Coordinates of C-alpha atoms in Angstrom, one line a residue:
M1 CA -27.3 -7.3 -43.2
K2 CA -27.4 -5.2 -40.0
R3 CA -31.0 -6.3 -39.4
Y4 CA -30.0 -10.0 -39.8
L5 CA -27.1 -9.7 -37.4
R6 CA -29.4 -8.0 -34.8
G7 CA -31.8 -10.9 -35.1
V8 CA -29.1 -13.4 -34.6
A9 CA -28.0 -11.5 -31.5
V10 CA -31.5 -11.6 -30.0
L11 CA -31.8 -15.3 -30.7
A12 CA -28.4 -16.0 -29.0
A13 CA -29.5 -13.9 -26.0
L14 CA -32.8 -15.9 -25.7
F15 CA -30.9 -19.2 -25.9
L16 CA -28.5 -18.2 -23.2
C17 CA -31.3 -17.0 -20.9
Q18 CA -32.9 -20.4 -21.3
E19 CA -29.7 -22.4 -20.7
L20 CA -28.3 -20.5 -17.7
P21 CA -29.6 -21.4 -14.2
A22 CA -31.2 -18.9 -12.0
Q23 CA -29.1 -16.9 -9.5
E24 CA -27.7 -19.4 -7.1
K25 CA -26.6 -18.9 -3.5
P26 CA -23.1 -20.4 -3.3
I27 CA -22.6 -23.6 -1.3
K28 CA -19.5 -24.7 0.6
P29 CA -16.8 -26.3 -1.6
V30 CA -16.1 -29.0 0.9
D31 CA -18.2 -31.4 2.9
L32 CA -16.8 -30.2 6.2
P33 CA -17.8 -27.6 8.9
M34 CA -17.1 -24.0 7.9
S35 CA -13.7 -23.3 9.4
F36 CA -10.8 -21.3 7.9
A37 CA -7.0 -21.5 8.2
G38 CA -6.8 -18.1 6.4
N39 CA -9.3 -15.5 5.3
Y40 CA -9.6 -12.5 3.0
G41 CA -7.3 -9.6 3.8
E42 CA -4.5 -11.4 5.7
L43 CA -1.1 -9.8 5.4
R44 CA 1.2 -12.0 3.3
H45 CA 4.4 -9.9 3.2
N46 CA 4.1 -8.8 -0.5
H47 CA 0.3 -9.2 -1.0
F48 CA -3.0 -9.5 0.7
H49 CA -4.6 -12.9 0.9
Q50 CA -7.5 -12.6 -1.5
G51 CA -9.5 -15.7 -0.8
L52 CA -10.6 -18.3 1.9
D53 CA -8.4 -21.2 3.0
W54 CA -10.8 -23.9 4.0
R55 CA -9.6 -26.2 6.8
V56 CA -9.7 -30.0 5.9
G57 CA -8.5 -31.7 9.1
G58 CA -4.9 -31.9 8.0
K59 CA -5.5 -34.5 5.3
V60 CA -5.8 -34.6 1.5
G61 CA -8.4 -36.3 -0.6
D62 CA -11.7 -34.7 0.3
P63 CA -13.9 -33.9 -2.7
I64 CA -14.2 -30.4 -4.0
H65 CA -17.6 -29.1 -5.2
A66 CA -18.4 -26.3 -7.6
I67 CA -19.9 -23.6 -5.4
K68 CA -22.2 -22.5 -8.3
S69 CA -23.0 -23.8 -11.7
G70 CA -20.8 -22.9 -14.6
Y71 CA -18.0 -24.3 -16.7
V72 CA -14.3 -24.9 -16.3
S73 CA -12.7 -21.9 -18.0
R74 CA -9.0 -22.3 -17.0
I75 CA -6.7 -25.1 -15.6
S76 CA -3.2 -24.5 -14.4
V77 CA -0.5 -26.8 -13.0
S78 CA 2.7 -25.5 -11.3
P79 CA 5.1 -26.6 -8.6
T80 CA 4.6 -23.1 -7.0
G81 CA 1.7 -20.8 -6.5
Y82 CA -1.7 -22.5 -6.6
G83 CA -0.2 -25.8 -7.7
N84 CA -3.0 -27.7 -9.3
A85 CA -5.8 -25.2 -9.8
V86 CA -9.2 -25.0 -11.5
Y87 CA -11.1 -21.8 -12.5
I88 CA -14.9 -22.0 -13.0
N89 CA -16.9 -19.3 -14.8
H90 CA -20.4 -18.6 -13.5
P91 CA -23.3 -17.0 -15.3
D92 CA -23.7 -14.3 -12.5
G93 CA -20.6 -12.4 -13.7
T94 CA -18.2 -14.1 -11.3
Y95 CA -15.6 -16.9 -11.5
S96 CA -14.3 -19.1 -8.7
V97 CA -10.7 -20.3 -8.2
Y98 CA -9.7 -23.5 -6.4
G99 CA -6.0 -24.0 -5.6
H100 CA -3.5 -26.5 -4.1
M101 CA -5.6 -29.4 -5.3
L102 CA -4.3 -33.0 -5.0
S103 CA -5.9 -34.2 -8.2
F104 CA -8.4 -33.4 -10.9
R105 CA -11.5 -35.4 -12.0
S106 CA -10.5 -38.2 -14.4
D107 CA -11.6 -36.5 -17.6
I108 CA -10.0 -33.2 -16.5
A109 CA -6.8 -35.0 -15.5
A110 CA -6.7 -36.7 -19.0
R111 CA -7.0 -33.3 -20.6
V112 CA -4.2 -31.9 -18.4
K113 CA -1.8 -34.7 -19.3
E114 CA -2.6 -34.2 -23.0
E115 CA -1.8 -30.6 -22.7
Q116 CA 1.5 -31.3 -20.8
Y117 CA 2.7 -33.7 -23.4
S118 CA 1.6 -31.3 -26.2
Q119 CA 3.6 -28.4 -24.6
K120 CA 6.4 -30.7 -23.3
S121 CA 6.0 -29.1 -19.9
F122 CA 4.8 -30.0 -16.5
I123 CA 3.8 -26.4 -16.0
V124 CA 0.7 -25.6 -18.0
N125 CA -2.0 -23.0 -18.1
F126 CA -4.8 -23.4 -20.6
F127 CA -8.4 -22.4 -21.3
P128 CA -10.9 -25.2 -22.2
E129 CA -13.9 -24.4 -24.3
P130 CA -17.1 -23.6 -22.4
D131 CA -18.8 -26.8 -23.5
E132 CA -15.8 -29.0 -22.6
F133 CA -16.3 -29.3 -18.8
P134 CA -19.7 -27.9 -17.8
L135 CA -20.5 -28.1 -14.1
K136 CA -23.7 -28.0 -12.0
Q137 CA -23.6 -26.6 -8.5
G138 CA -22.3 -29.3 -6.2
D139 CA -20.5 -31.3 -8.9
V140 CA -17.1 -32.8 -7.8
F141 CA -14.2 -31.8 -10.1
G142 CA -11.2 -32.7 -8.0
R143 CA -9.7 -33.5 -4.6
V144 CA -8.3 -31.3 -1.8
G145 CA -4.5 -31.3 -1.7
N146 CA -1.3 -29.6 -0.7
T147 CA 0.3 -28.7 -4.0
G148 CA 2.1 -25.5 -5.0
A149 CA 3.1 -22.9 -2.3
S150 CA 1.1 -24.6 0.4
A151 CA 2.2 -25.1 4.0
G152 CA -0.3 -27.9 4.7
P153 CA -3.5 -29.6 3.3
H154 CA -6.2 -27.0 2.7
L155 CA -8.4 -25.6 -0.1
H156 CA -7.7 -22.1 -1.2
M157 CA -10.8 -20.7 -2.8
E158 CA -11.4 -17.3 -4.3
V159 CA -14.4 -15.7 -6.1
R160 CA -13.6 -12.9 -8.5
D161 CA -15.7 -10.3 -10.4
T162 CA -15.2 -11.4 -14.0
E163 CA -15.5 -7.9 -15.6
K164 CA -13.3 -6.1 -13.0
D165 CA -11.1 -9.2 -12.3
L166 CA -11.5 -8.2 -8.6
P167 CA -11.3 -10.8 -5.8
L168 CA -14.5 -10.5 -3.7
N169 CA -14.8 -10.9 0.1
Y170 CA -17.5 -13.5 0.3
I171 CA -17.8 -13.3 4.1
A172 CA -18.2 -9.5 4.0
M173 CA -20.9 -10.0 1.3
G174 CA -22.8 -12.4 3.5
Y175 CA -22.5 -15.5 1.4
Y176 CA -20.6 -17.4 4.1
S177 CA -21.2 -16.8 7.8
P178 CA -18.7 -18.5 10.1
E179 CA -19.4 -18.6 13.8
D180 CA -17.4 -15.7 15.2
N181 CA -18.0 -14.1 18.6
M182 CA -14.3 -13.8 19.4
S183 CA -12.3 -10.5 19.5
P184 CA -9.1 -9.8 17.7
V185 CA -5.8 -10.2 19.6
F186 CA -2.9 -7.7 19.8
R187 CA 0.4 -9.4 19.7
R188 CA 2.8 -6.5 19.5
V189 CA 2.9 -2.7 19.2
V190 CA 6.0 -0.9 18.1
F191 CA 6.7 2.9 18.1
Y192 CA 9.1 4.5 15.6
G193 CA 10.6 7.9 15.9
L194 CA 11.4 10.1 12.9
D195 CA 14.6 12.1 12.7
S196 CA 14.7 15.8 11.6
T197 CA 16.4 15.3 8.2
A198 CA 14.9 16.5 4.9
V199 CA 14.0 12.9 4.1
P200 CA 13.4 11.5 7.6
S201 CA 14.3 7.9 8.4
A202 CA 12.6 5.9 11.1
R203 CA 14.2 4.3 14.2
Q204 CA 12.5 2.0 16.7
I205 CA 11.7 3.7 20.0
T206 CA 10.1 0.9 21.9
S207 CA 8.5 -2.5 21.1
I208 CA 5.7 -3.6 23.4
R209 CA 4.7 -7.3 23.6
N210 CA 1.5 -8.2 25.5
P211 CA 0.4 -4.5 25.0
E212 CA -2.9 -5.1 26.8
K213 CA -1.0 -5.2 30.1
Y214 CA 1.2 -2.1 29.4
R215 CA 0.5 0.8 31.8
S216 CA 3.6 3.0 31.7
V217 CA 3.9 6.4 29.9
I218 CA 5.5 6.0 26.5
Y219 CA 8.0 8.8 25.7
L220 CA 8.2 9.7 22.0
P221 CA 10.0 12.4 20.0
H222 CA 8.1 15.3 18.3
K223 CA 7.2 13.1 15.3
S224 CA 6.6 9.4 15.5
Y225 CA 4.2 6.7 14.3
V226 CA 3.0 3.3 15.6
A227 CA 3.0 -0.1 13.9
I228 CA 0.5 -2.7 14.9
D229 CA 0.7 -6.5 15.0
A230 CA -2.8 -8.0 15.5
F231 CA -4.8 -10.9 14.3
D232 CA -8.3 -12.1 14.4
T233 CA -9.6 -15.3 16.0
Q234 CA -12.8 -17.3 15.1
N235 CA -14.7 -20.1 16.8
G236 CA -13.5 -23.5 15.8
T237 CA -10.1 -22.6 14.4
T238 CA -6.6 -21.9 15.6
G239 CA -5.9 -19.8 12.5
K240 CA -4.6 -16.3 12.9
L241 CA -7.0 -14.4 10.6
A242 CA -7.2 -11.0 9.1
I243 CA -8.0 -7.7 10.7
E244 CA -10.5 -5.7 8.6
N245 CA -10.0 -2.3 10.2
Y246 CA -7.1 -0.5 11.9
K247 CA -7.6 2.8 13.7
V248 CA -5.3 5.1 15.6
I249 CA -6.8 8.0 17.7
L250 CA -4.7 10.8 19.3
D251 CA -6.6 12.8 21.9
G252 CA -9.9 11.9 20.4
R253 CA -8.9 12.7 16.9
T254 CA -8.5 9.9 14.4
I255 CA -5.2 10.2 12.6
F256 CA -5.3 6.8 10.8
N257 CA -8.3 4.7 9.8
F258 CA -7.6 1.9 7.3
T259 CA -10.2 -0.7 6.1
V260 CA -9.1 -3.6 3.9
G261 CA -12.3 -4.0 1.9
D262 CA -12.0 -5.7 -1.5
V263 CA -8.4 -5.5 -2.7
S264 CA -7.7 -5.3 -6.4
Y265 CA -4.6 -6.8 -8.1
T266 CA -3.3 -3.3 -8.7
E267 CA -3.6 -2.3 -5.1
G268 CA -2.4 -5.6 -3.5
P269 CA 1.4 -5.1 -4.0
Y270 CA 1.2 -1.8 -2.1
I271 CA 1.0 -3.8 1.1
K272 CA 4.8 -3.5 1.0
S273 CA 4.3 0.2 1.7
L274 CA 1.6 -0.3 4.3
V275 CA 3.6 -2.6 6.6
Q276 CA 6.7 -1.7 8.4
Q277 CA 9.8 -2.8 6.5
G278 CA 12.9 -4.4 8.0
V279 CA 11.3 -6.3 10.9
S280 CA 11.4 -10.0 11.7
G281 CA 8.3 -12.0 12.5
P282 CA 4.7 -11.1 11.6
D283 CA 4.1 -8.0 9.6
L284 CA 3.0 -4.8 11.4
V285 CA 0.6 -2.3 9.8
K286 CA 2.1 1.2 10.3
S287 CA 0.0 4.3 10.8
R288 CA 2.4 6.4 8.7
M289 CA 0.9 6.5 5.2
D290 CA 3.3 7.0 2.3
P291 CA 2.2 9.6 -0.3
G292 CA 2.6 7.2 -3.2
N293 CA 0.8 4.2 -1.6
L294 CA -2.3 3.4 -3.7
L295 CA -3.9 1.9 -0.6
Q296 CA -4.5 5.4 0.7
C297 CA -7.8 5.3 -1.1
K298 CA -8.9 2.8 1.6
A299 CA -7.7 5.1 4.5
D300 CA -8.7 8.3 6.2
V301 CA -5.4 9.8 7.4
E302 CA -4.5 13.1 9.1
D303 CA -0.9 14.4 9.2
G304 CA 0.2 11.4 7.2
G305 CA -0.7 9.2 10.1
I306 CA 2.1 10.8 12.1
I307 CA 1.8 11.2 15.9
L308 CA 2.6 14.9 16.3
L309 CA 3.3 16.0 19.9
E310 CA 3.5 19.8 19.9
D311 CA 3.8 20.2 23.7
Y312 CA 5.2 18.2 26.6
G313 CA 2.0 17.2 28.3
I314 CA 0.5 13.7 28.5
H315 CA -1.6 12.7 25.5
Q316 CA -4.1 9.9 25.1
L317 CA -3.4 7.4 22.3
R318 CA -6.0 4.8 21.4
I319 CA -5.6 1.9 18.9
E320 CA -8.6 0.0 17.7
V321 CA -8.8 -3.1 15.5
K322 CA -12.0 -4.8 14.1
D323 CA -12.6 -8.1 12.3
I324 CA -14.9 -8.8 9.4
C325 CA -17.7 -9.8 11.7
G326 CA -17.6 -6.6 13.8
N327 CA -15.8 -7.9 16.8
S328 CA -13.3 -5.3 18.1
S329 CA -10.4 -4.8 20.5
A330 CA -8.7 -1.6 21.7
L331 CA -5.6 -0.4 23.5
N332 CA -5.1 2.8 25.4
F333 CA -1.7 4.4 26.0
K334 CA -0.4 7.6 27.6
V335 CA 2.3 9.2 25.4
R336 CA 4.5 12.2 26.2
R337 CA 7.1 14.1 24.2
E338 CA 10.7 13.8 25.1
D339 CA 13.1 15.4 22.6
S340 CA 16.0 13.1 23.6
K341 CA 14.0 10.3 22.0
E342 CA 14.5 11.8 18.6
P343 CA 16.7 9.4 16.7
L344 CA 20.1 10.6 15.4
P345 CA 20.4 10.1 11.6
A346 CA 22.6 7.0 10.9
I347 CA 25.0 8.2 8.3
D348 CA 27.7 6.0 6.8
T349 CA 30.4 8.5 5.8
T350 CA 32.1 5.9 3.6
A351 CA 29.0 5.5 1.4
I352 CA 27.6 7.7 -1.4
R353 CA 24.2 9.0 -0.3
R354 CA 21.5 10.1 -2.6
E355 CA 18.0 11.4 -1.8
F356 CA 15.4 9.7 -4.1
V357 CA 12.1 11.3 -4.9
W358 CA 9.2 8.9 -5.1
Y359 CA 7.3 10.6 -8.1
A360 CA 10.3 11.1 -10.4
P361 CA 13.1 9.1 -12.1
N362 CA 16.2 8.8 -10.0
I363 CA 19.6 8.2 -11.5
V364 CA 23.0 7.7 -9.8
R365 CA 26.2 7.7 -11.8
E366 CA 29.4 7.0 -10.1
E367 CA 32.8 5.8 -11.4
G368 CA 32.1 2.3 -12.5
M369 CA 28.4 2.1 -11.6
T370 CA 25.0 3.4 -12.7
Y371 CA 21.7 2.8 -11.0
I372 CA 18.4 3.9 -12.4
L373 CA 15.0 3.8 -10.5
Q374 CA 11.9 4.7 -12.5
P375 CA 8.9 6.6 -11.2
G376 CA 6.5 4.2 -9.4
A377 CA 9.3 2.2 -7.8
L378 CA 9.0 4.1 -4.5
C379 CA 6.0 5.2 -2.4
D380 CA 7.9 7.9 -0.5
N381 CA 11.1 9.9 -0.7
A382 CA 14.0 7.8 0.5
V383 CA 17.8 7.9 1.0
F384 CA 19.8 5.3 -0.9
S385 CA 23.4 4.6 -0.1
F386 CA 26.0 3.1 -2.6
K387 CA 29.3 1.7 -1.5
K388 CA 32.1 -0.3 -3.2
I389 CA 32.7 -3.0 -0.6
S390 CA 35.1 -5.5 -2.2
P391 CA 37.6 -5.6 -5.0
R392 CA 37.0 -8.1 -7.8
D393 CA 39.9 -10.4 -6.8
K394 CA 38.1 -11.4 -3.6
I395 CA 35.5 -13.5 -5.4
G396 CA 36.7 -16.1 -7.9
A397 CA 34.1 -15.6 -10.7
A398 CA 33.7 -11.8 -10.3
Y399 CA 34.9 -9.6 -13.1
S400 CA 34.0 -6.3 -11.4
D401 CA 34.0 -4.5 -8.1
V402 CA 31.2 -5.5 -5.7
W403 CA 28.7 -2.7 -5.1
E404 CA 26.3 -2.5 -2.1
I405 CA 23.0 -0.7 -2.4
S406 CA 21.1 0.0 0.8
S407 CA 18.0 1.9 1.9
P408 CA 16.8 0.5 5.3
G409 CA 13.1 0.5 5.8
T410 CA 12.3 1.5 2.2
A411 CA 9.4 -0.2 0.4
L412 CA 10.5 -0.9 -3.1
M413 CA 7.6 -1.6 -5.5
K414 CA 10.0 -2.6 -8.4
G415 CA 13.7 -2.9 -8.8
G416 CA 16.0 -0.6 -10.7
I417 CA 18.5 -1.1 -13.5
L418 CA 22.1 -1.6 -12.3
E419 CA 25.1 -1.3 -14.6
I420 CA 28.6 -2.1 -13.3
E421 CA 31.8 -1.6 -15.2
S422 CA 33.6 -4.9 -15.7
S423 CA 36.7 -6.4 -17.2
V424 CA 35.0 -9.3 -19.0
P425 CA 37.0 -10.3 -22.1
D426 CA 35.2 -10.5 -25.4
S427 CA 35.4 -14.2 -25.4
L428 CA 33.4 -14.5 -22.2
V429 CA 30.8 -11.7 -22.8
A430 CA 28.1 -14.3 -23.6
K431 CA 28.7 -16.0 -20.2
A432 CA 28.6 -12.8 -18.1
F433 CA 25.7 -11.8 -15.9
L434 CA 24.7 -9.5 -13.0
A435 CA 25.2 -11.5 -9.9
S436 CA 23.8 -11.1 -6.4
V437 CA 26.5 -11.6 -3.8
S438 CA 25.7 -13.2 -0.4
P439 CA 27.5 -12.2 2.8
A440 CA 29.6 -15.4 2.4
G441 CA 30.6 -14.4 -1.1
R442 CA 28.4 -16.9 -3.0
L443 CA 27.0 -15.7 -6.4
S444 CA 23.5 -16.2 -7.8
W445 CA 21.5 -14.8 -10.7
A446 CA 20.2 -11.3 -9.9
G447 CA 17.8 -10.8 -12.8
S448 CA 17.3 -7.5 -14.7
K449 CA 15.8 -5.3 -12.0
V450 CA 17.4 -5.1 -8.5
G451 CA 16.9 -3.4 -5.2
P452 CA 19.0 -3.2 -2.0
G453 CA 21.7 -5.8 -1.9
R454 CA 25.3 -6.6 -3.1
Y455 CA 26.1 -7.1 -6.8
C456 CA 28.9 -7.6 -9.2
I457 CA 29.4 -8.8 -12.8
A458 CA 30.3 -12.5 -12.9
V459 CA 31.0 -15.1 -15.5
D460 CA 29.7 -18.6 -15.5
T461 CA 31.4 -21.2 -17.7
Q462 CA 30.4 -24.3 -15.7
A463 CA 27.4 -26.4 -16.8
P464 CA 24.8 -27.6 -14.2
Q465 CA 25.6 -30.8 -12.3
I466 CA 23.2 -33.7 -12.6
S467 CA 23.2 -36.8 -10.3
S468 CA 20.9 -39.6 -9.4
G469 CA 19.3 -39.3 -5.9
R470 CA 17.0 -41.1 -3.6
G471 CA 13.7 -42.6 -4.5
G472 CA 14.4 -42.6 -8.2
N473 CA 14.7 -38.8 -8.3
Y474 CA 17.6 -36.8 -9.8
T475 CA 19.3 -33.7 -8.4
I476 CA 20.3 -30.8 -10.7
K477 CA 22.2 -27.9 -9.3
D478 CA 24.2 -24.9 -10.6
D479 CA 26.3 -23.0 -8.1
C480 CA 26.6 -19.8 -10.1
S481 CA 24.0 -18.4 -12.6
G482 CA 21.3 -21.1 -11.7
V483 CA 19.4 -23.7 -13.7
S484 CA 17.0 -22.2 -16.3
E485 CA 15.8 -25.2 -18.4
V486 CA 15.5 -29.0 -17.8
S487 CA 14.3 -31.7 -20.2
L488 CA 13.8 -35.5 -19.7
E489 CA 13.6 -38.1 -22.4
I490 CA 12.9 -41.8 -22.1
D491 CA 13.9 -43.9 -25.1
G492 CA 14.4 -40.8 -27.1
Q493 CA 10.9 -39.4 -26.3
W494 CA 10.0 -36.5 -24.0
H495 CA 8.4 -37.7 -20.8
L496 CA 6.5 -35.9 -18.1
F497 CA 8.4 -34.8 -15.1
K498 CA 8.4 -32.2 -12.3
F499 CA 11.5 -30.1 -11.5
Y500 CA 11.3 -28.1 -8.3
R501 CA 13.9 -26.9 -5.9
G502 CA 16.7 -28.7 -7.7
V503 CA 15.0 -32.1 -7.8
L504 CA 13.6 -33.8 -10.9
T505 CA 10.8 -36.3 -10.3
I506 CA 9.7 -38.7 -13.1
L507 CA 5.9 -38.6 -13.4
D508 CA 3.4 -40.7 -15.3
R509 CA 5.3 -43.9 -14.6
G510 CA 2.3 -46.0 -15.4
S511 CA 2.8 -45.2 -19.1
I512 CA 6.3 -46.7 -19.1
S513 CA 6.5 -50.4 -19.9
R514 CA 8.3 -52.8 -17.6
G515 CA 12.0 -53.4 -18.3
K516 CA 15.1 -51.3 -19.0
H517 CA 14.8 -47.9 -20.7
R518 CA 17.4 -45.3 -21.8
L519 CA 17.0 -42.1 -19.8
T520 CA 18.5 -38.8 -20.8
I521 CA 18.3 -35.6 -18.7
T522 CA 19.5 -32.2 -20.2
A523 CA 20.0 -29.1 -18.1
K524 CA 20.9 -25.5 -19.1
D525 CA 21.9 -22.7 -16.8
N526 CA 21.1 -18.9 -17.3
C527 CA 24.4 -18.4 -19.1
G528 CA 23.7 -21.1 -21.7
N529 CA 26.0 -23.8 -20.4
I530 CA 24.4 -27.3 -21.1
S531 CA 25.0 -30.6 -19.4
E532 CA 23.6 -34.0 -20.2
Y533 CA 23.1 -37.1 -18.1
S534 CA 22.5 -40.5 -19.5
G535 CA 21.5 -43.6 -17.5
T536 CA 19.2 -46.6 -17.4
L537 CA 15.7 -46.6 -15.9
V538 CA 14.5 -50.0 -14.7
L539 CA 10.9 -50.6 -14.0

């Protein structure tokens, strides 16, 4: 039996070798000049951009080509994220991803609709068999669009290592070579001072715009760090692209040297610890490296990336940035220690303060409130403040006090468990939820894990509101716990629709016969309250 199985395996391997094409050099996915609105490694608040955004001239509809031979291995449709997306497996151990598509090739589109009706959901994510949609290099399988979380028409494309599930930087690997003889641009440089507490917090010392023209001495406390806002430029595009390498040099000694490289899905979220928290506008990469940041494997850091000024003389500080094509820019500053610049700790004496340790569980128990933060939620030690800010009678649906959690400038990788004592009667327990409280006192669903913010226990007994809107669409809203489920039936049968940002849009209208039809919309909120809307659809 073992000998027979070994023979079958050899025959299968020979068959695959005969069927698979030779190693292919990837082609462009669009019939347009090579130009990018976004590239690999851009800072995107809570992740690195891990692909290429191909510019398409601001319009939808251009054909999308398979960059290499293979087969469609996954198809997903969503009103968010990649929108309409196709995944293609290639025989060289990679797979490519194409997002924000306008439409699929007709046979793929038919398969998508079949899956949506089968699952009774606009949102689908399924995996065709390898022989269902084979593709040769250059085959068209869809059209460029603007679906999902897209700010304008473009094609988002990624190539990932199949075994490692690692997004690859195809420009760094030399597969695509855009014209680029332009240097990166510094937009802003901000210096932060650290106070002398056991768990130091940062305060802004100075923010320098147009830093290339800055010539004055910068006065800093004993301990400080710098945060850098820079972007790359390329020929033929107005896109603000990624910096590949950041370097900070103090008196000829490199204290921070960070290279983006290939970013795994495990490492990507730690960008929240790499960038300076609590700032408006574009993200700034800070030289201070938190001890729990997994991205430190991509960095060479001395003294934690801190600018240490041990004397009162003038010191030379140099900041260098480099793009993926090797173009670089640099800034030179003179810095000097001034102890009066050390920020005073900002302590709210009305709040409960706790020092959280990044590598251990942290638990706060106060009268009427418990907060638990598990290991891995923080990348550095931090001070958290807890304060009861409003009695329950100030907010109509609240059945507890309002608690505020704050920790300015802290990168939180995952939220904690918050428990608040409430006076919800037994008859309403099923309608109770943890609510996020806006500054204006509005309530919304907070979920099961929370970070800094204001919270209370609230009760929602009101069902969502459904009303007809413009263009044949329908509006569904819930002012408390939020809409969780929506369904549409036409003449008693489930019909395809999209629900996004409170608007229900009827799709697949071509399958509905002309005339009058009975329409029923059902909506449920997160506390289980259900409403139903009945009307007439005329086509």
